[in-house]
Amino acid sequence: MKTEFWNGNMAAARAAQRARVQSIAAYPITPQTHTVEYLAKFVADGELHARLTKVESEHSALSACVGASSVGARTFTASCSQGIALMSEVLFFAAGLRLPIVMAVSNRTLSVPVNIWSDHQDTLVNRDTGWIQLYAASVQEVYDLVFTAFKIAENADVLLPVIVAYDGFILSHASEPIVPISQEEADAFMPPPGQGTWPILDPDNPQQFGEVLFPEWYPDFEYKKHQALVGSLGIAAQVWREFGAITGRTLTPIDTWFCEDAELLFVGIGSMMQTTRAAVLGLRARGAKVGLVNIRSFRPFPEQELRQALAGAERVVVLDRDIGYGTTGMVYPDVLRALYALPQRPIALNMIIGTGGKEITPQTIERCFELGLEASGERTVLWPDARGPEEGIPYDESIQLPPAPQPGGCALNGGAG
Amino acid sequence: MVMKPKQVTCTEHLNPGNLACAACTEVLGFRHALKVLGPNTIAINGTGCLAVVMQMGVPKVPHFHVLFENAPAVISGIDDALKAMGKRDEVNLLVVAGDGGTADIGLSALSGAIERNQDFIYICFDNESYMNTGGQRSGTTPFGARTSTTPVGRAVQGEDRLPELRKDLMAIIAAHNIPYAASTSIAYPLDFMERVRKASTVRGPSYIHCHSPCPTGWSIESSRTVEVARLAVETGAVVLYEIENGERRLTQKIKKKRKPIREYLAPQGRFRHLLDDPEAIEHLQQVVDRGFAATLASMS
């Protein structure tokens, strides 16, 4: 296939098309809107033989997906932010019903203050709904993750819905060169749609869905759902290896960069880890022993893989583009859990950056690096890009923020200094 | 036109035994609807009493208890998915829900599904309050009725919002220019079944409103639920009619002399506090008279 120049929303829509989705229900919300518009155009042009249910809310969007999936259709939706907050009830419902719905999420923060820009608050607050959550760090990853998500979700040992999250605007609206797979390759890789093995509403084989389960049996049900989610990590890895054999791009639950000799390791999710990689290359050029781990599969959480990757570090800095109010960022506690079993535990810090779309530049990451080296570890949650009395940027208007990168001067290709 | 008794099948699509209160009219209505629609039906059940009492395999058709407010959205997804897969013609898609799920929490989902011309039959069993949670008022609770959230106290006695503001679901649905809608009552099963049959022939949305007294919530003797439902029609509190492609037609003969509203109210514990208050009864009579006249005047 020739290289295309697509934004993240187009990549998500094209990936769903390649997977031959049969049913789509979605409601527009910035910055996800293009995804729905693209899919509507594909259907209108006859390029995609699916029904697009143009619902009146996000709650109904996911509800319609539940209906479509419960009669066996391959089903796709997209949303973010307030939209996911509105459909939250249905997130639990879809996972409990074990329906393999795939949802693309162009991450955006939640009101109020009103803000349409990216952070991970919207998906992370829904981490415990029973969905698989995968985070893309590039447009190519958006495409690859959305496409492969259908095969992971519909695996008979998984049967769970999947969120593929990618940063709003940063990935949803920025175009990057990407290589799609051909329909022939896609059809050889993906089982035909509508042939799934999950229980469906069928008058020839009447079954009852969504019924009451009394306390005596409830834990057994929860255990099975949890085990399926845990077990999906290995199945995802297998699906991604098969995909890699076709495309040469093998995705993994985590990515590791310069972990072997690193004294300080960054850990995080999403596109900011690409920026972190650029900053790390710059810091390395100046002799700093620093590396990073990008978490692609946040649910299920790759605890073993992460522990192995972080084992040699003296300091671990978990970057959270979100905040669990009153405690820490939401990625941090899981990383701590991975570290806890290590014989020698590193100092583990949590840095809250880039909330509400505040730009994360290589300079932001360098600031995090400096703070990470200085910090005693007594205070664990730091806000390097917020103005506050105790943080990296004192609450003093006369003190300037780190300078914004000049146009053309911010080298995300690895040359940042 | 109504069905004739001999046209009603003896085949049952509900297994015997369920958890409903004795004399539950909602179960009766669901049973009658399935007799008409037959085994090639998928039933989507919004949360409510019916969803709870149907558990453990009572329906013989596929039965899906969804959330409180999303049954019309779920059935939209089913309708479109079956169309996409070329399987739509084979099956009746039915939603059953209560008045809380229809008039209040699920109204926007129902409005959206009708506006999109989804192909489904929606039956609302209206028992005029939230019975599954123990009888709280809903958007269809009538003026004066005692519920657990409109108690009879010293300052306020029962539901006190203006009677004109009670949600008229038939009017709301009719405003969507729906191809078919019918006001029915559990006391007229042959009429109800005929309306369901008609609804099943519509390509697109259809709506059946079924007045369904609740013996538990309304404090009626369980032997008298159907009788109370009939009294609602005979007093004019409920009018049976259908709207077919905009044509409005009464489906039950109106007797020249309607029974006084007191006869409908008296067997119901929820109105007991009003029975000794002639002024209140007269007020309710006027409310019913106005509503009855308006409905009759709206017929084509």
XYZ file of C-alpha atoms in Angstrom:
717
model
C 0.000 0.000 0.000
C 1.172 3.509 -0.725
C 1.824 5.897 2.101
C -1.129 8.105 3.018
C -1.141 11.421 4.849
C -3.940 11.108 7.373
C -4.933 12.619 10.680
C -5.802 10.413 13.628
C -9.554 10.634 13.097
C -9.189 9.573 9.462
C -6.870 6.752 10.517
C -9.485 5.510 13.006
C -12.278 5.711 10.414
C -10.207 4.003 7.718
C -9.181 1.240 10.130
C -12.834 0.562 10.995
C -13.625 0.467 7.284
C -10.803 -2.018 6.643
C -12.187 -4.219 9.408
C -15.514 -4.225 7.525
C -17.614 -2.881 10.401
C -21.317 -3.457 9.883
C -22.819 -1.132 12.432
C -21.697 2.292 13.619
C -23.485 4.567 16.063
C -21.889 7.808 17.121
C -22.637 11.339 18.195
C -20.419 14.281 17.281
C -18.129 15.922 19.826
C -14.954 17.941 19.366
C -12.307 16.676 18.605
C -13.806 13.318 17.596
C -16.316 14.747 15.084
C -14.333 14.057 11.906
C -14.376 10.332 12.616
C -18.186 10.252 12.364
C -18.160 12.541 9.319
C -15.587 10.411 7.509
C -17.558 7.239 8.200
C -20.793 8.897 7.055
C -19.025 9.811 3.802
C -17.687 6.274 3.316
C -21.224 4.922 3.755
C -22.727 7.599 1.483
C -20.119 6.852 -1.202
C -20.805 3.127 -0.996
C -17.241 2.449 0.136
C -18.440 0.950 3.395
C -21.405 -1.400 3.595
C -22.496 -0.517 7.103
C -25.420 1.210 8.797
C -24.642 4.437 10.590
C -27.167 5.024 13.377
C -27.249 8.799 13.811
C -28.285 8.847 17.443
C -29.376 11.751 19.615
C -26.758 11.369 22.390
C -23.625 9.484 23.354
C -25.641 7.457 25.834
C -27.741 6.285 22.910
C -24.646 5.856 20.713
C -23.167 3.204 22.923
C -26.630 1.758 23.631
C -27.196 1.323 19.894
C -23.773 -0.349 19.669
C -24.883 -2.706 22.426
C -27.975 -3.561 20.377
C -25.992 -4.076 17.176
C -23.358 -6.196 18.864
C -26.004 -8.257 20.666
C -27.298 -9.483 17.311
C -23.748 -10.316 16.188
C -22.703 -7.305 14.102
C -19.144 -5.946 14.047
C -19.668 -2.627 15.777
C -17.759 0.629 16.065
C -18.220 3.986 17.770
C -16.155 7.039 18.639
C -16.387 9.666 21.355
C -14.473 11.576 24.028
C -14.749 13.817 27.069
C -18.320 14.783 28.062
C -19.517 12.175 25.596
C -17.826 9.344 27.449
C -18.967 10.815 30.738
C -22.553 10.650 29.460
C -22.168 7.054 28.240
C -20.367 5.922 31.390
C -23.333 3.839 32.563
C -23.372 2.037 29.233
C -19.602 1.378 29.397
C -20.165 -0.905 32.390
C -23.212 -2.415 30.706
C -21.360 -3.265 27.464
C -18.442 -4.858 29.297
C -20.737 -6.842 31.586
C -22.541 -8.184 28.527
C -19.120 -9.135 27.091
C -19.846 -7.435 23.768
C -16.805 -6.844 21.493
C -17.496 -3.202 20.593
C -14.561 -1.014 19.515
C -14.537 2.681 20.402
C -12.032 5.269 19.176
C -11.483 8.068 21.666
C -9.755 11.333 20.777
C -8.865 12.214 24.348
C -10.162 15.516 25.674
C -10.474 16.869 29.183
C -13.755 17.390 31.051
C -15.566 20.597 31.976
C -15.502 22.853 33.915
C -13.546 25.115 33.059
C -14.616 24.521 29.490
C -11.710 23.177 27.512
C -11.671 21.185 24.284
C -8.004 20.200 24.404
C -6.360 16.965 25.226
C -5.620 15.147 28.412
C -6.382 11.605 29.515
C -8.969 12.364 32.180
C -11.920 11.150 30.082
C -10.709 7.613 29.487
C -8.759 7.150 32.715
C -11.740 7.873 34.962
C -13.398 5.005 33.097
C -10.497 2.616 33.593
C -12.564 0.347 35.861
C -15.498 -0.199 33.525
C -14.178 -3.522 32.228
C -12.995 -2.235 28.860
C -9.606 -2.894 27.329
C -7.832 0.478 27.034
C -5.068 0.979 24.480
C -3.217 4.281 24.007
C -1.720 5.331 20.672
C 1.406 7.465 20.468
C 1.195 8.216 16.723
C -1.339 8.278 13.882
C 0.067 5.004 12.547
C -0.631 3.473 15.939
C -4.195 4.813 15.871
C -4.719 2.944 12.626
C -2.991 -0.245 13.712
C -4.646 -0.327 17.139
C -8.194 0.344 15.899
C -7.855 -2.287 13.196
C -6.379 -4.986 15.427
C -8.781 -4.124 18.273
C -11.625 -5.929 16.486
C -9.668 -9.155 16.377
C -8.675 -8.875 20.030
C -12.213 -7.978 21.168
C -13.900 -10.763 19.203
C -11.503 -13.466 20.381
C -13.681 -16.091 22.089
C -11.481 -15.972 25.212
C -11.739 -12.184 25.454
C -15.186 -10.904 24.326
C -14.670 -7.500 25.861
C -15.062 -4.022 24.401
C -11.962 -2.000 23.505
C -11.168 1.702 23.732
C -8.389 2.936 21.474
C -7.397 6.330 22.869
C -5.353 8.984 21.099
C -4.705 12.582 22.067
C -7.264 15.073 20.787
C -5.875 17.542 18.222
C -2.280 16.352 18.766
C -3.141 13.087 16.998
C -6.783 13.517 15.984
C -6.146 16.611 13.857
C -2.447 16.403 12.986
C -1.685 14.549 9.774
C 1.205 12.129 9.595
C 2.390 9.776 6.888
C 0.908 6.349 7.516
C 0.882 3.038 5.712
C -2.524 1.314 5.671
C -2.954 -2.351 4.899
C -4.726 -3.506 1.775
C -8.239 -4.953 1.902
C -6.859 -8.317 0.757
C -4.356 -8.367 3.614
C -7.052 -7.215 6.013
C -9.465 -9.961 4.929
C -6.775 -12.612 5.281
C -5.999 -11.370 8.790
C -9.476 -10.614 10.149
C -12.335 -13.147 10.418
C -15.354 -12.075 8.337
C -17.763 -9.802 10.234
C -20.973 -11.116 11.724
C -19.524 -14.591 12.297
C -18.673 -14.099 15.947
C -19.144 -16.805 18.523
C -20.618 -14.682 21.292
C -24.238 -15.244 22.442
C -26.729 -13.263 20.375
C -30.431 -12.420 20.445
C -31.837 -15.002 18.062
C -35.477 -16.192 17.938
C -34.243 -19.621 16.804
C -32.260 -19.929 20.020
C -33.993 -17.708 22.589
C -31.807 -16.502 25.434
C -32.180 -13.880 28.101
C -29.682 -11.008 28.438
C -29.114 -8.430 31.116
C -30.840 -10.313 33.890
C -30.500 -10.141 37.646
C -27.662 -12.028 39.330
C -27.966 -12.570 43.048
C -25.042 -12.118 45.464
C -24.326 -15.840 45.670
C -23.122 -15.902 42.058
C -22.016 -12.332 41.548
C -18.347 -12.796 42.521
C -17.975 -15.676 40.067
C -19.212 -13.446 37.284
C -16.880 -10.602 38.257
C -13.951 -13.001 38.508
C -14.540 -14.303 34.980
C -14.766 -10.808 33.552
C -11.569 -9.811 35.351
C -9.737 -12.950 34.222
C -10.803 -12.363 30.625
C -9.425 -8.836 30.800
C -6.156 -10.007 32.353
C -5.860 -12.790 29.795
C -6.469 -10.435 26.882
C -2.902 -9.114 27.267
C -1.416 -12.312 25.857
C -4.061 -12.509 23.141
C -3.413 -8.893 22.129
C 0.314 -9.585 21.934
C -0.387 -12.602 19.715
C -2.732 -10.604 17.447
C -0.102 -7.858 17.178
C 2.600 -10.375 16.240
C 0.361 -11.731 13.460
C -0.244 -8.177 12.330
C 3.487 -7.483 12.424
C 4.134 -10.479 10.193
C 2.005 -8.778 7.508
C 3.012 -5.163 8.001
C 6.425 -5.257 9.626
C 4.980 -3.197 12.512
C 4.719 -5.255 15.691
C 2.976 -3.506 18.546
C 3.735 -4.528 22.108
C 2.006 -3.858 25.459
C 4.906 -1.534 26.379
C 7.767 0.146 24.482
C 11.134 0.555 26.134
C 13.795 3.089 25.141
C 17.254 3.263 26.708
C 16.157 1.323 29.756
C 19.288 -0.831 30.151
C 21.656 1.713 31.717
C 19.166 4.425 32.649
C 19.260 5.958 36.103
C 16.013 7.838 35.567
C 13.140 6.352 33.611
C 10.040 8.141 32.420
C 6.796 6.165 32.253
C 3.562 7.325 30.632
C 0.869 6.916 27.994
C -0.098 8.653 24.765
C 1.564 11.038 22.346
C 3.551 12.802 25.071
C 5.784 9.737 25.128
C 6.899 10.602 21.568
C 7.846 14.050 22.860
C 9.553 12.407 25.810
C 11.535 10.237 23.411
C 12.743 13.349 21.597
C 13.707 14.975 24.901
C 15.465 11.813 26.065
C 17.539 11.737 22.893
C 18.583 15.330 23.577
C 19.409 14.591 27.220
C 21.344 11.485 26.201
C 23.387 13.601 23.787
C 24.457 15.612 26.834
C 25.418 12.498 28.783
C 22.324 12.011 30.968
C 21.448 8.396 31.707
C 17.754 8.605 31.023
C 15.205 6.425 29.238
C 11.499 5.836 28.954
C 8.746 3.272 28.950
C 5.604 3.892 26.880
C 2.566 2.006 28.142
C 0.356 1.056 25.196
C -1.965 -1.341 27.001
C -3.208 0.454 30.109
C -6.023 -2.078 30.679
C -5.042 -4.847 31.036
C -2.020 -3.469 32.828
C 1.306 -5.074 31.784
C 2.656 -5.379 35.307
C 5.338 -8.016 34.653
C 6.692 -6.340 31.541
C 6.830 -2.990 33.286
C 8.575 -4.394 36.382
C 11.229 -5.938 34.189
C 11.749 -2.714 32.264
C 12.019 -0.560 35.388
C 14.150 -2.946 37.471
C 17.487 -1.165 37.065
C 16.381 2.445 37.521
C 17.230 4.575 40.558
C 14.417 7.004 39.848
C 11.140 6.525 38.054
C 9.119 9.529 36.929
C 5.528 8.688 36.021
C 4.080 11.314 33.709
C 0.325 11.687 34.138
C -1.704 13.828 31.761
C -4.594 13.611 34.225
C -5.229 13.907 37.930
C -7.018 11.680 40.391
C -8.177 14.553 42.586
C -7.071 14.218 46.175
C -4.471 11.555 45.477
C -2.161 11.088 42.457
C -2.325 10.846 38.703
C -4.138 7.731 37.559
C -1.258 5.918 35.864
C 1.044 6.303 38.878
C -0.573 3.821 41.323
C -0.369 0.986 38.805
C 3.300 1.701 38.150
C 3.909 1.657 41.920
C 2.266 -1.741 42.082
C 4.672 -3.010 39.425
C 7.623 -1.587 41.374
C 6.557 -2.895 44.760
C 7.796 -6.433 44.198
C 11.304 -5.282 43.260
C 14.003 -6.118 45.825
C 15.365 -2.569 45.491
C 12.631 -0.091 44.836
C 13.516 3.160 43.048
C 12.307 6.586 44.113
C 9.036 6.907 42.245
C 7.703 10.356 41.452
C 4.460 11.425 39.818
C 4.478 14.483 37.571
C 1.165 15.934 36.434
C 1.689 17.700 33.104
C -0.233 18.808 30.060
C -3.714 18.781 31.553
C -6.337 20.611 29.482
C -4.034 20.468 26.468
C -1.183 22.538 27.894
C 1.568 21.923 25.444
C 4.142 19.336 26.408
C 7.412 20.214 24.718
C 10.850 18.612 25.064
C 11.575 21.504 27.455
C 8.685 20.368 29.663
C 10.220 16.921 29.819
C 13.652 18.399 30.565
C 12.078 20.310 33.452
C 10.603 17.024 34.678
C 14.045 15.461 34.393
C 15.643 18.199 36.504
C 12.889 17.975 39.119
C 13.167 14.196 39.051
C 16.865 14.314 39.876
C 16.447 16.966 42.596
C 13.425 15.512 44.358
C 14.037 13.778 47.663
C 11.051 11.524 47.145
C 9.313 12.843 50.227
C 6.769 14.688 48.105
C 5.715 12.392 45.296
C 3.161 14.386 43.269
C 4.618 17.374 41.443
C 3.055 19.762 38.932
C 5.944 20.958 36.775
C 3.839 23.008 34.334
C 1.380 24.527 36.814
C 1.824 27.722 38.777
C 1.770 26.849 42.450
C 3.628 27.664 45.629
C 5.347 24.315 45.969
C 5.942 23.316 42.386
C 8.506 23.694 39.653
C 6.977 26.979 38.611
C 6.535 29.177 41.692
C 3.378 31.239 41.877
C 5.125 34.445 40.956
C 4.090 36.322 37.829
C 7.565 37.840 37.439
C 9.056 34.418 36.917
C 8.579 33.265 33.363
C 7.491 29.838 32.243
C 9.962 27.776 30.279
C 10.161 29.424 26.856
C 7.786 28.072 24.244
C 9.507 26.427 21.292
C 10.007 28.699 18.308
C 8.416 27.687 15.024
C 10.733 25.242 13.362
C 13.035 25.237 16.359
C 11.399 22.412 18.278
C 13.030 19.323 16.912
C 10.735 16.405 17.602
C 12.943 14.312 15.344
C 15.388 13.707 18.138
C 17.684 16.701 17.942
C 16.145 18.680 20.798
C 18.692 20.130 23.185
C -62.469 -3.327 14.670
C -61.166 -5.618 17.345
C -59.877 -9.165 17.243
C -62.365 -11.925 17.821
C -61.695 -14.328 20.670
C -61.311 -17.252 18.289
C -58.558 -15.350 16.446
C -56.429 -15.319 19.599
C -53.954 -18.152 19.707
C -53.818 -20.536 22.659
C -50.051 -20.677 22.285
C -48.274 -19.004 25.166
C -44.897 -17.282 24.776
C -44.377 -16.831 28.491
C -43.475 -19.776 30.670
C -45.758 -20.245 33.681
C -44.680 -18.696 36.945
C -43.125 -15.277 37.441
C -42.277 -12.911 40.256
C -44.995 -10.324 39.611
C -47.556 -9.266 42.179
C -50.904 -11.040 41.869
C -53.073 -9.403 39.187
C -50.142 -7.539 37.593
C -51.531 -5.978 34.426
C -48.113 -5.424 32.851
C -47.471 -9.177 32.653
C -50.947 -9.599 31.194
C -50.210 -7.032 28.499
C -46.831 -8.529 27.621
C -48.465 -11.940 27.344
C -51.158 -10.622 25.022
C -48.652 -8.728 22.883
C -46.524 -11.852 22.405
C -49.609 -13.861 21.428
C -50.014 -11.455 18.520
C -46.353 -11.081 17.581
C -45.402 -14.741 17.909
C -42.068 -16.453 18.454
C -40.154 -14.447 15.829
C -39.843 -11.530 18.194
C -36.940 -9.941 20.040
C -38.180 -8.196 23.189
C -36.159 -5.311 24.604
C -37.230 -4.467 28.123
C -36.406 -1.124 29.690
C -35.782 -1.354 33.423
C -38.999 -1.603 35.391
C -41.177 -4.177 37.124
C -41.614 -6.233 33.965
C -37.875 -6.610 33.398
C -37.440 -7.864 36.938
C -40.352 -10.282 37.045
C -39.460 -11.797 33.654
C -36.071 -12.993 34.861
C -35.051 -16.646 35.059
C -36.339 -17.493 31.613
C -40.016 -16.549 31.739
C -40.226 -15.321 28.117
C -39.850 -17.953 25.413
C -38.601 -15.297 22.986
C -35.182 -13.598 23.202
C -35.526 -11.098 26.031
C -32.994 -8.384 26.812
C -33.306 -6.331 29.968
C -31.395 -3.162 29.102
C -30.917 0.025 31.106
C -33.678 2.284 32.364
C -33.548 4.870 29.586
C -31.914 3.260 26.579
C -34.326 0.620 25.202
C -35.199 2.703 22.083
C -31.474 3.223 21.394
C -30.673 -0.475 21.836
C -33.471 -1.458 19.477
C -32.220 1.150 16.981
C -28.844 -0.586 16.957
C -30.530 -3.975 16.516
C -32.745 -2.661 13.720
C -29.817 -1.148 11.813
C -27.461 -4.073 12.432
C -30.035 -6.588 11.191
C -30.593 -4.394 8.134
C -26.842 -4.228 7.515
C -26.608 -8.012 7.764
C -29.685 -8.611 5.566
C -31.661 -10.260 8.366
C -34.204 -7.587 9.227
C -37.278 -9.077 7.560
C -37.314 -12.137 9.729
C -38.164 -10.659 13.096
C -40.486 -8.338 15.081
C -38.601 -5.858 17.244
C -40.523 -4.995 20.395
C -39.759 -2.605 23.242
C -41.693 -2.899 26.480
C -41.227 -0.234 29.142
C -43.088 1.611 31.850
C -44.214 5.213 32.077
C -41.102 6.284 34.001
C -38.844 4.846 31.323
C -40.986 6.339 28.577
C -42.271 9.717 29.752
C -39.296 10.701 31.872
C -35.815 9.185 31.756
C -36.077 7.586 28.307
C -38.059 10.227 26.424
C -35.143 11.580 24.382
C -34.057 8.090 23.299
C -37.627 7.268 22.207
C -37.963 10.594 20.402
C -34.680 9.969 18.584
C -35.599 6.432 17.540
C -38.968 7.588 16.137
C -37.406 10.550 14.327
C -34.884 8.210 12.657
C -37.756 6.029 11.430
C -36.389 2.935 13.158
C -38.587 -0.104 12.585
C -39.914 -1.215 15.976
C -43.015 -1.493 18.152
C -42.941 0.349 21.460
C -45.415 -0.568 24.177
C -45.595 1.652 27.227
C -47.418 0.076 30.155
C -48.561 3.161 32.015
C -49.220 2.590 35.702
C -48.694 6.261 36.413
C -45.664 6.046 38.702
C -42.317 4.347 39.382
C -43.604 1.027 40.709
C -40.350 -0.939 40.487
C -38.786 1.304 43.136
C -41.886 1.244 45.290
C -44.289 3.791 43.825
C -42.788 7.255 43.319
C -44.509 9.834 41.144
C -43.723 10.066 37.436
C -44.539 12.480 34.638
C -47.856 10.666 34.108
C -49.036 10.572 37.740
C -52.528 12.117 37.815
C -53.451 15.136 39.881
C -54.252 14.295 43.480
C -52.745 10.806 43.511
C -50.831 9.697 46.561
C -47.413 8.211 45.774
C -44.405 7.785 48.054
C -42.943 11.074 46.792
C -46.297 12.876 46.715
C -47.537 11.832 50.137
C -50.692 13.100 51.780
C -49.572 15.600 54.372
C -50.974 18.529 56.220
C -49.650 21.076 53.730
C -49.938 19.136 50.470
C -52.215 16.206 49.654
C -50.858 14.029 46.870
C -49.630 15.100 43.432
C -50.173 18.852 43.169
C -48.747 19.913 39.810
C -51.269 21.504 37.502
C -53.375 18.756 35.866
C -52.795 20.305 32.419
C -49.053 19.769 32.819
C -49.274 16.008 33.216
C -47.382 14.472 30.300
C -49.691 13.410 27.502
C -47.520 10.747 25.896
C -49.888 10.126 23.001
C -49.725 13.830 22.099
C -45.936 13.874 22.448
C -45.567 10.807 20.234
C -48.177 12.058 17.743
C -46.197 15.287 17.376
C -43.443 13.136 15.798
C -45.824 12.273 12.919
C -45.340 8.608 13.807
C -47.024 6.249 11.276
C -49.037 4.462 13.964
C -49.937 5.097 17.598
C -52.730 3.791 19.768
C -54.127 4.473 23.217
C -55.209 1.168 24.726
C -56.254 -0.315 28.036
C -55.531 -3.568 29.741
C -59.291 -3.980 30.269
C -59.871 -4.290 26.510
C -57.501 -7.115 25.514
C -59.040 -7.798 22.091
C -58.710 -4.130 21.194
C -55.145 -4.083 22.574
C -54.191 -7.135 20.518
C -55.669 -5.637 17.365
C -53.605 -2.451 17.925
C -50.445 -4.536 18.401
C -51.248 -6.467 15.225
C -51.675 -3.230 13.305
C -48.434 -1.883 14.763
C -46.610 -4.999 13.597
C -47.580 -4.301 9.979
C -46.000 -0.822 10.037
C -42.607 -0.367 8.384
C -41.173 2.134 10.829
C -41.900 3.084 14.417
C -45.201 2.413 16.127
C -46.313 3.243 19.629
C -48.896 1.601 21.870
C -49.845 3.283 25.112
C -51.471 0.807 27.482
C -53.237 2.016 30.612
C -52.251 -0.559 33.254
C -53.523 -0.179 36.828
C -51.096 -1.444 39.476
C -52.817 -3.253 42.356
C -49.869 -2.708 44.687
C -49.075 0.904 43.875
C -52.650 2.108 43.532
C -53.913 0.149 46.549
C -56.545 -1.771 44.625
C -57.810 -5.199 45.538
C -56.071 -7.564 43.170
C -59.409 -8.941 42.008
C -60.370 -5.460 40.755
C -57.454 -4.273 38.583
C -59.171 -4.995 35.284
C -62.399 -3.520 36.609
C -60.578 -0.307 37.590
C -58.974 -0.169 34.152
C -62.419 -0.479 32.585
C -63.790 2.249 34.857
C -61.023 4.559 33.635
C -62.425 4.177 30.119
C -66.077 4.289 31.161
C -65.526 7.533 33.072
C -63.531 9.109 30.258
C -60.287 9.356 32.255
C -58.739 7.227 29.507
C -59.885 7.390 25.891
C -59.088 4.571 23.483
C -58.100 5.767 20.031
C -55.581 5.247 17.277
C -53.630 7.549 15.016
C -52.877 6.003 11.649
C -50.860 8.155 9.250
C -52.306 11.230 10.912
C -55.920 9.972 10.882
C -57.340 9.909 14.403
C -60.112 7.495 15.194
C -61.854 6.358 18.383
C -61.472 2.623 18.851
C -64.053 2.182 21.613
C -67.691 3.201 21.510
C -68.355 6.165 23.750
C -71.547 5.821 25.778
C -73.705 8.931 25.834
C -73.660 9.072 29.582
C -70.200 8.657 31.036
C -69.879 7.341 34.581
C -68.879 9.949 37.173
C -65.145 10.031 37.948
C -65.846 9.103 41.549
C -66.587 5.528 40.452
C -63.057 5.228 39.020
C -61.392 6.865 42.024
C -63.270 5.077 44.793
C -61.677 1.597 44.499
C -58.183 3.129 44.562
C -56.387 3.745 47.845
C -54.207 6.401 46.213
C -57.237 8.722 45.984
C -58.802 7.803 49.350
C -57.914 11.176 50.899
C -60.023 12.946 48.246
C -63.194 10.910 48.499
C -64.686 12.909 51.372
C -63.830 16.198 49.708
C -66.638 17.117 47.249
C -64.686 20.120 45.996
C -61.701 17.994 45.079
C -63.895 15.412 43.362
C -65.635 18.151 41.405
C -62.245 19.567 40.421
C -61.072 16.153 39.201
C -64.356 15.699 37.313
C -63.713 18.983 35.492
C -60.142 17.928 34.693
C -61.410 14.671 33.181
C -64.226 16.423 31.306
C -61.821 18.888 29.730
C -59.345 16.173 28.724
C -62.097 13.959 27.351
C -63.625 16.788 25.300
C -60.235 17.791 23.941
C -59.396 14.222 22.886
C -62.783 13.768 21.216
C -62.454 17.100 19.449
C -59.062 16.031 18.069
C -60.523 13.055 16.189
C -60.442 13.242 12.407
